[in-house]
mmCIF file of C-alpha atoms in Angstrom:
data_model
loop_
_atom_site.group_PDB
_atom_site.id
_atom_site.type_symbol
_atom_site.label_atom_id
_atom_site.label_comp_id
_atom_site.label_asym_id
_atom_site.label_seq_id
_atom_site.Cartn_x
_atom_site.Cartn_y
_atom_site.Cartn_z
ATOM 1 C CA PHE A 1 -19.565 3.780 17.274
ATOM 2 C CA GLY A 2 -23.446 4.010 15.738
ATOM 3 C CA GLY A 3 -24.806 5.526 20.139
ATOM 4 C CA LEU A 4 -21.326 7.233 20.064
ATOM 5 C CA VAL A 5 -21.720 9.772 16.834
ATOM 6 C CA ALA A 6 -26.308 9.682 17.856
ATOM 7 C CA ALA A 7 -25.151 10.416 21.220
ATOM 8 C CA GLU A 8 -22.529 13.700 20.526
ATOM 9 C CA THR A 9 -24.058 14.733 17.251
ATOM 10 C CA SER A 10 -27.496 15.057 18.124
ATOM 11 C CA GLN A 11 -27.420 18.409 19.945
ATOM 12 C CA ALA A 12 -25.198 19.770 16.635
ATOM 13 C CA ALA A 13 -27.123 18.396 13.858
ATOM 14 C CA ALA A 14 -26.603 21.271 11.106
ATOM 15 C CA MET A 15 -23.473 23.042 12.175
ATOM 16 C CA THR A 16 -22.229 25.740 10.130
ATOM 17 C CA CYS A 17 -18.950 24.779 8.607
ATOM 18 C CA ASP A 18 -17.596 27.329 11.231
ATOM 19 C CA ALA A 19 -18.918 25.850 13.708
ATOM 20 C CA LEU A 20 -17.270 22.930 13.560
ATOM 21 C CA LYS A 21 -13.958 24.130 15.017
ATOM 22 C CA ASP A 22 -16.185 23.705 18.335
ATOM 23 C CA LEU A 23 -17.530 19.850 17.972
ATOM 24 C CA LYS A 24 -16.545 18.073 21.015
ATOM 25 C CA LEU A 25 -15.522 14.252 20.275
ATOM 26 C CA THR A 26 -14.407 11.669 21.923
ATOM 27 C CA GLY A 27 -10.540 11.209 21.606
ATOM 28 C CA VAL A 28 -11.128 13.971 18.711
ATOM 29 C CA THR A 29 -9.593 17.148 18.258
ATOM 30 C CA ILE A 30 -10.621 19.537 16.098
ATOM 31 C CA THR A 31 -7.141 21.700 14.789
ATOM 32 C CA SER A 32 -8.752 23.607 12.014
ATOM 33 C CA VAL A 33 -11.934 24.457 9.668
ATOM 34 C CA GLU A 34 -11.992 26.463 6.205
ATOM 35 C CA SER A 35 -14.471 27.067 3.961
ATOM 36 C CA ILE A 36 -13.133 26.489 0.702
ATOM 37 C CA ASP A 37 -14.651 28.521 -2.007
ATOM 38 C CA GLN A 38 -12.767 30.115 -4.292
ATOM 39 C CA ALA A 39 -11.939 28.197 -7.735
ATOM 40 C CA GLY A 40 -8.577 26.195 -7.948
ATOM 41 C CA TRP A 41 -8.143 26.203 -4.606
ATOM 42 C CA GLN A 42 -4.469 23.670 -4.646
ATOM 43 C CA SER A 43 -4.261 21.506 -1.594
ATOM 44 C CA PRO A 44 -0.504 20.905 0.101
ATOM 45 C CA LYS A 45 1.994 19.233 -2.256
ATOM 46 C CA VAL A 46 2.688 15.418 -1.242
ATOM 47 C CA ALA A 47 3.650 12.195 -2.334
ATOM 48 C CA PHE A 48 0.927 11.630 -4.253
ATOM 49 C CA GLY A 49 0.489 15.226 -5.632
ATOM 50 C CA GLN A 50 -1.093 18.307 -5.810
ATOM 51 C CA ALA A 51 -4.527 18.733 -5.654
ATOM 52 C CA THR A 52 -6.705 21.081 -7.520
ATOM 53 C CA VAL A 53 -10.664 21.533 -6.467
ATOM 54 C CA SER A 54 -12.506 23.726 -7.594
ATOM 55 C CA VAL A 55 -15.976 22.860 -6.237
ATOM 56 C CA PRO A 56 -16.974 24.426 -2.910
ATOM 57 C CA PHE A 57 -16.148 22.750 0.452
ATOM 58 C CA CYS A 58 -15.512 22.734 4.190
ATOM 59 C CA ARG A 59 -11.930 21.287 5.550
ATOM 60 C CA VAL A 60 -11.366 20.152 9.020
ATOM 61 C CA SER A 61 -8.493 19.379 9.781
ATOM 62 C CA GLY A 62 -8.188 16.760 13.091
ATOM 63 C CA GLN A 63 -5.801 15.445 15.736
ATOM 64 C CA ILE A 64 -6.322 11.766 17.380
ATOM 65 C CA ALA A 65 -4.034 10.896 19.847
ATOM 66 C CA PRO A 66 -1.391 9.775 19.771
ATOM 67 C CA ALA A 67 -0.279 11.574 16.176
ATOM 68 C CA ILE A 68 -2.843 11.105 13.501
ATOM 69 C CA ASN A 69 -3.421 13.577 11.430
ATOM 70 C CA PHE A 70 -6.543 13.744 9.483
ATOM 71 C CA GLU A 71 -8.753 15.787 7.353
ATOM 72 C CA VAL A 72 -12.720 15.002 6.259
ATOM 73 C CA TRP A 73 -14.233 18.126 2.854
ATOM 74 C CA LEU A 74 -17.673 18.477 3.155
ATOM 75 C CA PRO A 75 -19.740 18.655 0.098
ATOM 76 C CA PRO A 76 -22.218 21.803 0.904
ATOM 77 C CA ALA A 77 -25.443 20.924 1.879
ATOM 78 C CA ASP A 78 -27.254 21.765 -1.165
ATOM 79 C CA GLY A 79 -26.828 23.692 -4.130
ATOM 80 C CA ASP A 80 -25.170 22.932 -7.637
ATOM 81 C CA HIS A 81 -22.529 20.904 -5.256
ATOM 82 C CA ALA A 82 -24.143 19.345 -2.959
ATOM 83 C CA TRP A 83 -23.453 16.163 -0.628
ATOM 84 C CA ASN A 84 -24.824 13.024 -2.756
ATOM 85 C CA GLY A 85 -25.595 11.641 1.256
ATOM 86 C CA LYS A 86 -22.719 9.562 0.633
ATOM 87 C CA PHE A 87 -19.151 9.083 2.731
ATOM 88 C CA ASN A 88 -15.931 8.139 0.719
ATOM 89 C CA GLY A 89 -12.768 6.995 3.692
ATOM 90 C CA VAL A 90 -9.672 7.230 0.759
ATOM 91 C CA GLY A 91 -6.337 5.070 1.242
ATOM 92 C CA ASN A 92 -2.844 6.027 1.348
ATOM 93 C CA GLY A 93 0.057 4.647 -0.440
ATOM 94 C CA GLY A 94 3.854 3.005 1.093
ATOM 95 C CA LEU A 95 4.381 3.917 4.384
ATOM 96 C CA ALA A 96 1.502 6.220 4.128
ATOM 97 C CA GLY A 97 2.810 9.651 6.438
ATOM 98 C CA GLU A 98 0.911 11.922 3.952
ATOM 99 C CA LEU A 99 -2.626 12.830 2.830
ATOM 100 C CA HIS A 100 -4.007 11.367 -0.102
ATOM 101 C CA TYR A 101 -5.315 14.356 -1.166
ATOM 102 C CA PRO A 102 -5.523 14.185 -5.088
ATOM 103 C CA ALA A 103 -7.966 10.888 -4.342
ATOM 104 C CA MET A 104 -9.858 13.409 -1.559
ATOM 105 C CA ALA A 105 -10.029 16.173 -4.698
ATOM 106 C CA GLU A 106 -11.805 13.357 -6.294
ATOM 107 C CA ALA A 107 -14.167 12.396 -4.029
ATOM 108 C CA VAL A 108 -15.073 15.523 -3.259
ATOM 109 C CA ALA A 109 -15.887 17.068 -7.424
ATOM 110 C CA ARG A 110 -18.212 13.736 -7.342
ATOM 111 C CA GLY A 111 -19.965 15.097 -4.053
ATOM 112 C CA TYR A 112 -18.851 12.856 -1.770
ATOM 113 C CA ALA A 113 -17.684 13.744 1.929
ATOM 114 C CA THR A 114 -14.016 12.308 2.333
ATOM 115 C CA ALA A 115 -10.993 11.826 4.823
ATOM 116 C CA SER A 116 -7.861 10.975 5.046
ATOM 117 C CA THR A 117 -5.539 10.509 7.505
ATOM 118 C CA ASP A 118 -1.611 10.218 7.867
ATOM 119 C CA THR A 119 -1.953 6.748 9.826
ATOM 120 C CA GLY A 120 -0.445 8.146 12.408
ATOM 121 C CA HIS A 121 3.456 8.951 11.304
ATOM 122 C CA GLN A 122 4.680 11.908 8.751
ATOM 123 C CA GLY A 123 7.147 11.180 6.522
ATOM 124 C CA PHE A 124 7.724 10.248 3.070
ATOM 125 C CA LEU A 125 5.517 7.106 1.894
ATOM 126 C CA GLY A 126 9.223 5.261 1.514
ATOM 127 C CA ASN A 127 10.517 5.698 5.040
ATOM 128 C CA GLY A 128 9.772 4.095 8.062
ATOM 129 C CA ASP A 129 11.962 5.351 10.521
ATOM 130 C CA TRP A 130 9.319 6.515 13.165
ATOM 131 C CA ALA A 131 7.969 2.991 13.980
ATOM 132 C CA LEU A 132 11.488 2.651 15.464
ATOM 133 C CA GLY A 133 10.827 1.539 19.243
ATOM 134 C CA HIS A 134 7.523 2.659 18.723
ATOM 135 C CA PRO A 135 5.109 -0.316 18.872
ATOM 136 C CA GLU A 136 1.905 1.375 19.112
ATOM 137 C CA LEU A 137 2.923 3.960 15.898
ATOM 138 C CA LEU A 138 2.990 0.448 14.031
ATOM 139 C CA ILE A 139 -0.718 -0.137 14.950
ATOM 140 C CA ASP A 140 -1.882 3.221 14.412
ATOM 141 C CA PHE A 141 -0.017 2.738 10.809
ATOM 142 C CA ALA A 142 -1.543 -0.751 9.924
ATOM 143 C CA SER A 143 -5.027 -0.235 11.178
ATOM 144 C CA ARG A 144 -5.689 1.653 13.708
ATOM 145 C CA SER A 145 -5.714 4.976 12.484
ATOM 146 C CA ILE A 146 -7.967 4.069 9.182
ATOM 147 C CA HIS A 147 -10.757 3.336 11.723
ATOM 148 C CA GLU A 148 -10.678 6.284 14.276
ATOM 149 C CA THR A 149 -10.697 8.739 10.892
ATOM 150 C CA SER A 150 -13.359 6.952 9.772
ATOM 151 C CA ARG A 151 -14.846 6.918 12.841
ATOM 152 C CA ALA A 152 -14.027 11.011 13.964
ATOM 153 C CA ALA A 153 -15.504 11.189 10.037
ATOM 154 C CA LYS A 154 -18.553 9.745 10.451
ATOM 155 C CA ALA A 155 -19.529 11.570 13.620
ATOM 156 C CA ILE A 156 -18.118 15.433 11.739
ATOM 157 C CA ILE A 157 -20.193 14.347 8.499
ATOM 158 C CA ALA A 158 -23.225 13.825 10.747
ATOM 159 C CA ALA A 159 -23.136 17.293 12.764
ATOM 160 C CA TYR A 160 -22.279 19.343 9.092
ATOM 161 C CA TYR A 161 -25.329 17.700 7.536
ATOM 162 C CA GLY A 162 -27.839 16.310 10.435
ATOM 163 C CA GLN A 163 -27.743 12.903 9.607
ATOM 164 C CA ALA A 164 -24.766 10.773 8.708
ATOM 165 C CA PRO A 165 -24.269 9.134 5.541
ATOM 166 C CA GLN A 166 -26.358 6.224 3.278
ATOM 167 C CA PHE A 167 -23.939 4.611 2.602
ATOM 168 C CA SER A 168 -20.569 4.958 3.383
ATOM 169 C CA TYR A 169 -17.397 3.568 1.297
ATOM 170 C CA PHE A 170 -13.439 3.054 1.454
ATOM 171 C CA THR A 171 -11.176 3.208 -1.483
ATOM 172 C CA GLY A 172 -7.409 2.133 -1.494
ATOM 173 C CA CYS A 173 -4.983 1.541 -3.573
ATOM 174 C CA SER A 174 -1.520 -0.339 -3.088
ATOM 175 C CA GLY A 175 -1.070 0.219 1.020
ATOM 176 C CA GLY A 176 -4.343 1.862 0.459
ATOM 177 C CA GLY A 177 -6.021 -1.612 -1.100
ATOM 178 C CA GLY A 178 -4.287 -3.179 2.724
ATOM 179 C CA GLN A 179 -6.131 -0.240 3.639
ATOM 180 C CA ALA A 180 -9.300 -1.460 2.833
ATOM 181 C CA LEU A 181 -9.030 -4.901 3.029
ATOM 182 C CA SER A 182 -8.074 -5.145 7.094
ATOM 183 C CA GLU A 183 -11.408 -2.354 7.438
ATOM 184 C CA ALA A 184 -13.883 -5.372 6.431
ATOM 185 C CA GLN A 185 -11.234 -8.056 7.568
ATOM 186 C CA ARG A 186 -10.433 -5.933 11.581
ATOM 187 C CA TYR A 187 -13.870 -3.847 11.407
ATOM 188 C CA PRO A 188 -16.551 -4.710 9.027
ATOM 189 C CA ALA A 189 -18.564 -1.935 10.905
ATOM 190 C CA ASP A 190 -17.242 0.704 9.461
ATOM 191 C CA TYR A 191 -18.438 0.854 5.587
ATOM 192 C CA ASP A 192 -20.725 -0.633 3.367
ATOM 193 C CA GLY A 193 -18.483 -1.246 0.168
ATOM 194 C CA ILE A 194 -14.424 -1.512 -0.325
ATOM 195 C CA VAL A 195 -12.721 -1.215 -2.851
ATOM 196 C CA SER A 196 -9.238 -2.565 -2.530
ATOM 197 C CA MET A 197 -6.650 -2.106 -5.734
ATOM 198 C CA ALA A 198 -3.595 -3.848 -6.353
ATOM 199 C CA PRO A 199 -3.683 -4.565 -2.124
ATOM 200 C CA ALA A 200 -0.534 -4.902 -0.424
ATOM 201 C CA ASN A 201 -2.394 -7.133 2.243
ATOM 202 C CA PHE A 202 0.967 -9.090 3.217
ATOM 203 C CA PRO A 203 3.860 -7.302 4.020
ATOM 204 C CA THR A 204 5.723 -9.350 6.118
ATOM 205 C CA ARG A 205 6.163 -11.949 2.809
ATOM 206 C CA MET A 206 5.825 -9.358 0.594
ATOM 207 C CA TRP A 207 8.417 -6.883 1.362
ATOM 208 C CA PRO A 208 11.591 -9.114 1.605
ATOM 209 C CA GLY A 209 9.694 -10.637 -1.278
ATOM 210 C CA GLU A 210 10.588 -7.582 -2.866
ATOM 211 C CA LEU A 211 13.992 -6.762 -1.975
ATOM 212 C CA HIS A 212 14.752 -10.891 -2.571
ATOM 213 C CA ALA A 213 14.958 -9.807 -6.068
ATOM 214 C CA ALA A 214 17.761 -7.246 -5.549
ATOM 215 C CA TRP A 215 19.295 -9.425 -3.300
ATOM 216 C CA VAL A 216 20.028 -12.007 -6.330
ATOM 217 C CA THR A 217 21.814 -9.739 -8.254
ATOM 218 C CA HIS A 218 23.831 -8.232 -5.611
ATOM 219 C CA ARG A 219 25.354 -11.469 -4.277
ATOM 220 C CA ALA A 220 28.871 -10.545 -6.916
ATOM 221 C CA PRO A 221 29.398 -8.522 -9.406
ATOM 222 C CA GLU A 222 28.981 -11.373 -12.428
ATOM 223 C CA HIS A 223 25.325 -12.116 -10.709
ATOM 224 C CA LEU A 224 23.851 -8.794 -11.820
ATOM 225 C CA ILE A 225 22.024 -8.285 -14.843
ATOM 226 C CA PRO A 226 22.817 -5.422 -17.230
ATOM 227 C CA GLN A 227 19.603 -3.098 -17.648
ATOM 228 C CA GLU A 228 19.897 -3.247 -21.724
ATOM 229 C CA LYS A 229 19.403 -6.437 -21.703
ATOM 230 C CA LEU A 230 16.387 -7.024 -20.045
ATOM 231 C CA PRO A 231 14.581 -5.782 -23.223
ATOM 232 C CA LEU A 232 16.310 -9.110 -24.996
ATOM 233 C CA ILE A 233 15.306 -11.646 -21.899
ATOM 234 C CA HIS A 234 11.628 -10.043 -21.888
ATOM 235 C CA HIS A 235 11.156 -10.433 -26.289
ATOM 236 C CA ALA A 236 12.846 -14.147 -26.082
ATOM 237 C CA ALA A 237 10.145 -14.599 -22.977
ATOM 238 C CA LEU A 238 7.397 -13.781 -25.087
ATOM 239 C CA ALA A 239 9.060 -15.798 -27.952
ATOM 240 C CA ALA A 240 9.102 -19.250 -26.117
ATOM 241 C CA CYS A 241 4.884 -18.338 -24.675
ATOM 242 C CA ASP A 242 2.869 -15.406 -26.103
ATOM 243 C CA GLU A 243 1.077 -17.916 -28.651
ATOM 244 C CA ARG A 244 -0.064 -20.496 -26.446
ATOM 245 C CA ASP A 245 -2.977 -19.198 -25.115
ATOM 246 C CA GLY A 246 -3.594 -18.942 -29.979
ATOM 247 C CA VAL A 247 -2.683 -15.457 -29.828
ATOM 248 C CA LYS A 248 0.201 -12.549 -30.738
ATOM 249 C CA ASP A 249 -0.568 -9.760 -28.203
ATOM 250 C CA GLY A 250 2.669 -9.490 -26.800
ATOM 251 C CA LEU A 251 1.553 -10.957 -23.696
ATOM 252 C CA ILE A 252 1.403 -13.745 -21.839
ATOM 253 C CA ASP A 253 -1.681 -15.413 -21.145
ATOM 254 C CA ASP A 254 -1.131 -17.758 -18.456
ATOM 255 C CA PRO A 255 3.007 -17.058 -17.113
ATOM 256 C CA ARG A 256 2.886 -19.774 -14.877
ATOM 257 C CA GLN A 257 2.538 -22.116 -17.641
ATOM 258 C CA CYS A 258 4.981 -20.333 -19.437
ATOM 259 C CA ASP A 259 8.412 -22.673 -19.600
ATOM 260 C CA PHE A 260 11.108 -20.641 -20.859
ATOM 261 C CA ASP A 261 14.580 -20.824 -19.643
ATOM 262 C CA PRO A 262 17.048 -17.765 -19.322
ATOM 263 C CA ALA A 263 19.802 -20.397 -20.058
ATOM 264 C CA SER A 264 18.616 -21.061 -23.412
ATOM 265 C CA LEU A 265 20.611 -17.135 -23.866
ATOM 266 C CA LEU A 266 23.057 -18.789 -22.167
ATOM 267 C CA CYS A 267 26.850 -16.892 -24.214
ATOM 268 C CA LYS A 268 28.640 -19.455 -26.326
ATOM 269 C CA GLY A 269 31.916 -17.070 -26.047
ATOM 270 C CA ASP A 270 32.488 -13.568 -24.728
ATOM 271 C CA ASP A 271 29.582 -11.641 -23.017
ATOM 272 C CA ALA A 272 27.773 -10.143 -25.482
ATOM 273 C CA ALA A 273 24.693 -7.766 -25.762
ATOM 274 C CA ASP A 274 22.526 -10.460 -27.260
ATOM 275 C CA CYS A 275 23.068 -12.942 -24.517
ATOM 276 C CA LEU A 276 23.667 -13.853 -20.826
ATOM 277 C CA THR A 277 26.474 -15.426 -19.589
ATOM 278 C CA ALA A 278 26.135 -17.867 -16.304
ATOM 279 C CA GLY A 279 26.282 -16.167 -13.925
ATOM 280 C CA GLN A 280 22.927 -13.636 -15.350
ATOM 281 C CA ALA A 281 20.991 -16.312 -16.512
ATOM 282 C CA ASP A 282 21.192 -17.504 -12.684
ATOM 283 C CA SER A 283 19.430 -14.506 -11.519
ATOM 284 C CA VAL A 284 17.242 -14.133 -14.222
ATOM 285 C CA ALA A 285 16.313 -18.005 -13.228
ATOM 286 C CA LYS A 286 15.868 -17.329 -9.221
ATOM 287 C CA ILE A 287 13.880 -13.854 -10.012
ATOM 288 C CA TYR A 288 11.701 -16.529 -11.784
ATOM 289 C CA ASP A 289 11.614 -18.307 -9.083
ATOM 290 C CA GLY A 290 10.611 -15.822 -6.253
ATOM 291 C CA LEU A 291 11.748 -16.326 -2.980
ATOM 292 C CA LYS A 292 11.738 -20.227 -1.432
ATOM 293 C CA HIS A 293 12.539 -21.606 1.753
ATOM 294 C CA PRO A 294 16.268 -22.343 0.876
ATOM 295 C CA THR A 295 15.978 -25.712 3.108
ATOM 296 C CA THR A 296 12.503 -26.843 1.581
ATOM 297 C CA GLY A 297 11.951 -24.809 -1.240
ATOM 298 C CA GLU A 298 8.477 -23.560 0.820
ATOM 299 C CA GLN A 299 7.743 -20.718 -1.168
ATOM 300 C CA PHE A 300 7.522 -17.760 0.985
ATOM 301 C CA TRP A 301 6.758 -15.419 -2.146
ATOM 302 C CA PRO A 302 5.733 -15.637 -5.861
ATOM 303 C CA PRO A 303 8.458 -14.671 -8.115
ATOM 304 C CA TYR A 304 8.332 -11.233 -11.391
ATOM 305 C CA GLU A 305 6.285 -13.747 -13.813
ATOM 306 C CA LYS A 306 8.142 -14.502 -16.913
ATOM 307 C CA GLY A 307 7.122 -11.670 -19.385
ATOM 308 C CA SER A 308 7.598 -9.217 -16.520
ATOM 309 C CA GLU A 309 10.858 -7.703 -17.159
ATOM 310 C CA LEU A 310 10.813 -4.326 -18.243
ATOM 311 C CA GLU A 311 9.179 -3.281 -15.024
ATOM 312 C CA TRP A 312 12.543 -5.305 -12.684
ATOM 313 C CA PRO A 313 14.526 -1.374 -13.235
ATOM 314 C CA GLY A 314 12.745 -0.256 -10.418
ATOM 315 C CA HIS A 315 13.266 -3.861 -8.475
ATOM 316 C CA ILE A 316 16.234 -5.743 -9.105
ATOM 317 C CA TYR A 317 18.970 -2.498 -9.124
ATOM 318 C CA ASP A 318 18.208 -0.054 -6.332
ATOM 319 C CA PRO A 319 15.044 -1.231 -4.483
ATOM 320 C CA PHE A 320 12.943 0.871 -3.235
ATOM 321 C CA SER A 321 13.111 1.338 0.608
ATOM 322 C CA ILE A 322 9.954 0.445 1.928
ATOM 323 C CA PRO A 323 11.328 -3.241 2.159
ATOM 324 C CA THR A 324 14.421 -2.152 3.418
ATOM 325 C CA SER A 325 12.632 0.062 5.825
ATOM 326 C CA TYR A 326 10.843 -3.137 7.032
ATOM 327 C CA PHE A 327 13.712 -5.161 8.291
ATOM 328 C CA LYS A 328 15.918 -2.133 9.323
ATOM 329 C CA PHE A 329 12.814 0.022 11.836
ATOM 330 C CA MET A 330 10.275 -3.712 11.642
ATOM 331 C CA VAL A 331 12.448 -7.002 11.979
ATOM 332 C CA PHE A 332 16.192 -5.583 13.104
ATOM 333 C CA GLY A 333 15.658 -2.429 14.543
ATOM 334 C CA ASN A 334 18.793 -1.528 13.465
ATOM 335 C CA PRO A 335 18.894 2.009 11.232
ATOM 336 C CA GLU A 336 22.889 0.683 10.007
ATOM 337 C CA TRP A 337 20.714 -2.992 8.948
ATOM 338 C CA ASP A 338 22.696 -3.387 5.108
ATOM 339 C CA TRP A 339 20.199 -5.059 2.851
ATOM 340 C CA LYS A 340 23.258 -6.540 0.742
ATOM 341 C CA THR A 341 24.061 -8.451 3.741
ATOM 342 C CA PHE A 342 21.865 -10.890 4.036
ATOM 343 C CA ASP A 343 21.713 -13.665 3.188
ATOM 344 C CA PHE A 344 17.762 -15.327 1.575
ATOM 345 C CA THR A 345 19.846 -18.800 0.803
ATOM 346 C CA ASP A 346 20.784 -18.811 4.770
ATOM 347 C CA PRO A 347 18.574 -20.600 7.470
ATOM 348 C CA LYS A 348 18.930 -18.803 9.883
ATOM 349 C CA ASN A 349 18.465 -15.641 7.997
ATOM 350 C CA PHE A 350 15.374 -17.122 6.465
ATOM 351 C CA ASP A 351 14.187 -18.301 10.040
ATOM 352 C CA ILE A 352 14.960 -13.869 11.418
ATOM 353 C CA MET A 353 12.080 -13.496 8.127
ATOM 354 C CA THR A 354 9.490 -16.288 9.108
ATOM 355 C CA GLU A 355 9.259 -15.452 13.415
ATOM 356 C CA ALA A 356 8.573 -11.314 12.017
ATOM 357 C CA THR A 357 6.011 -12.481 9.960
ATOM 358 C CA TYR A 358 4.643 -14.466 13.510
ATOM 359 C CA LYS A 359 5.540 -11.502 15.378
ATOM 360 C CA LEU A 360 4.441 -8.808 12.954
ATOM 361 C CA GLY A 361 1.588 -10.282 10.762
ATOM 362 C CA PRO A 362 -1.214 -10.045 13.597
ATOM 363 C CA ILE A 363 -0.441 -5.970 13.153
ATOM 364 C CA LEU A 364 0.740 -5.397 9.514
ATOM 365 C CA ASN A 365 -0.754 -8.566 7.869
ATOM 366 C CA SER A 366 -5.051 -8.358 6.333
ATOM 367 C CA THR A 367 -4.797 -12.126 5.165
ATOM 368 C CA GLU A 368 -7.537 -13.136 6.779
ATOM 369 C CA PRO A 369 -10.596 -15.077 4.187
ATOM 370 C CA ASP A 370 -13.495 -15.394 6.761
ATOM 371 C CA LEU A 371 -15.304 -12.273 5.394
ATOM 372 C CA SER A 372 -18.429 -12.579 7.050
ATOM 373 C CA ALA A 373 -18.902 -10.406 9.091
ATOM 374 C CA PHE A 374 -18.972 -7.868 6.310
ATOM 375 C CA LYS A 375 -20.703 -9.521 4.316
ATOM 376 C CA GLY A 376 -23.397 -9.896 7.165
ATOM 377 C CA ARG A 377 -24.155 -6.720 7.389
ATOM 378 C CA GLY A 378 -24.316 -6.282 3.537
ATOM 379 C CA GLY A 379 -20.821 -5.278 3.121
ATOM 380 C CA LYS A 380 -19.487 -5.692 -0.898
ATOM 381 C CA PRO A 381 -16.210 -5.525 -1.896
ATOM 382 C CA ILE A 382 -14.562 -5.393 -4.336
ATOM 383 C CA MET A 383 -11.095 -5.812 -5.264
ATOM 384 C CA ALA A 384 -8.689 -6.023 -8.308
ATOM 385 C CA GLN A 385 -4.915 -6.052 -9.281
#
């Protein structure tokens, strides 16, 4: 795309903000341009929050066919809040559907030109109904939208400042972390550096693994773990394994080495607040085991670690809509699919998940360990959980 950028921006170097509305880029439509110069300007409110921006910038909105919406924010070329010569593309979270205005605000306040995209559809980040019957939107969501937005942003930057960015970086967390890894793997020339935080880069296994924990506790009423018992389980796990690293700090250094058995909390008689019934203990044990093939025992997705029990409420009672959206709209193509009816111990159901990984994995997953093309260009990755 470097040649295309040069060809399309050489005649429009150092354009004014207002003039960018007439910028012609192949496959890109500039829909609006706005000069923001008032202190305390507020962005539209999205799931990520509402950003307040107190530095001036040029706001460019655009579309890329079939339905990718994006914005590019450009600091002034000079002055107190001048452009630092760099570009920061920012990621989304969940199933996207919105621009990440807070991340853009942080970037532009630090002098970066920045861009974000809704990844080709609009809606709540936990809703996947847009994918039903639209494989092209799934591709845009998974990778194409970030790449094409990056291309468009670099062209707009070059037109506005009369020069391309010296360095380009991509930053994202969770779904955005997965987008960062996708860029390094699929489009290694887009960015000089990526920051991938808590990357959700293996969704065809991660989403079933997340849903499995909720299914475990809803198999039958006796398997539901009362929320008020989670501290009991947590403190018992800490008592068993906290000090194994020589420090009592409320943390289990390596949960994989913790042999805490929830059966140690079994009630001696009737159910009570300070013990677990057999069904509850079984659910805890299965959550600790993670999602495994019912026949071979192969680990499909890792477990929730011992010591993480206080974080379970958002996962085991009413599961987040992303995993259920995955099954409804990407795997089964059935909006009425009920997650409580899906038996994770049924080998036939497990075959469905495996087949979905083979079918959808090349689109959704970013798990290629070979980053030699990215490294060969001098690319630098930063990853953190």
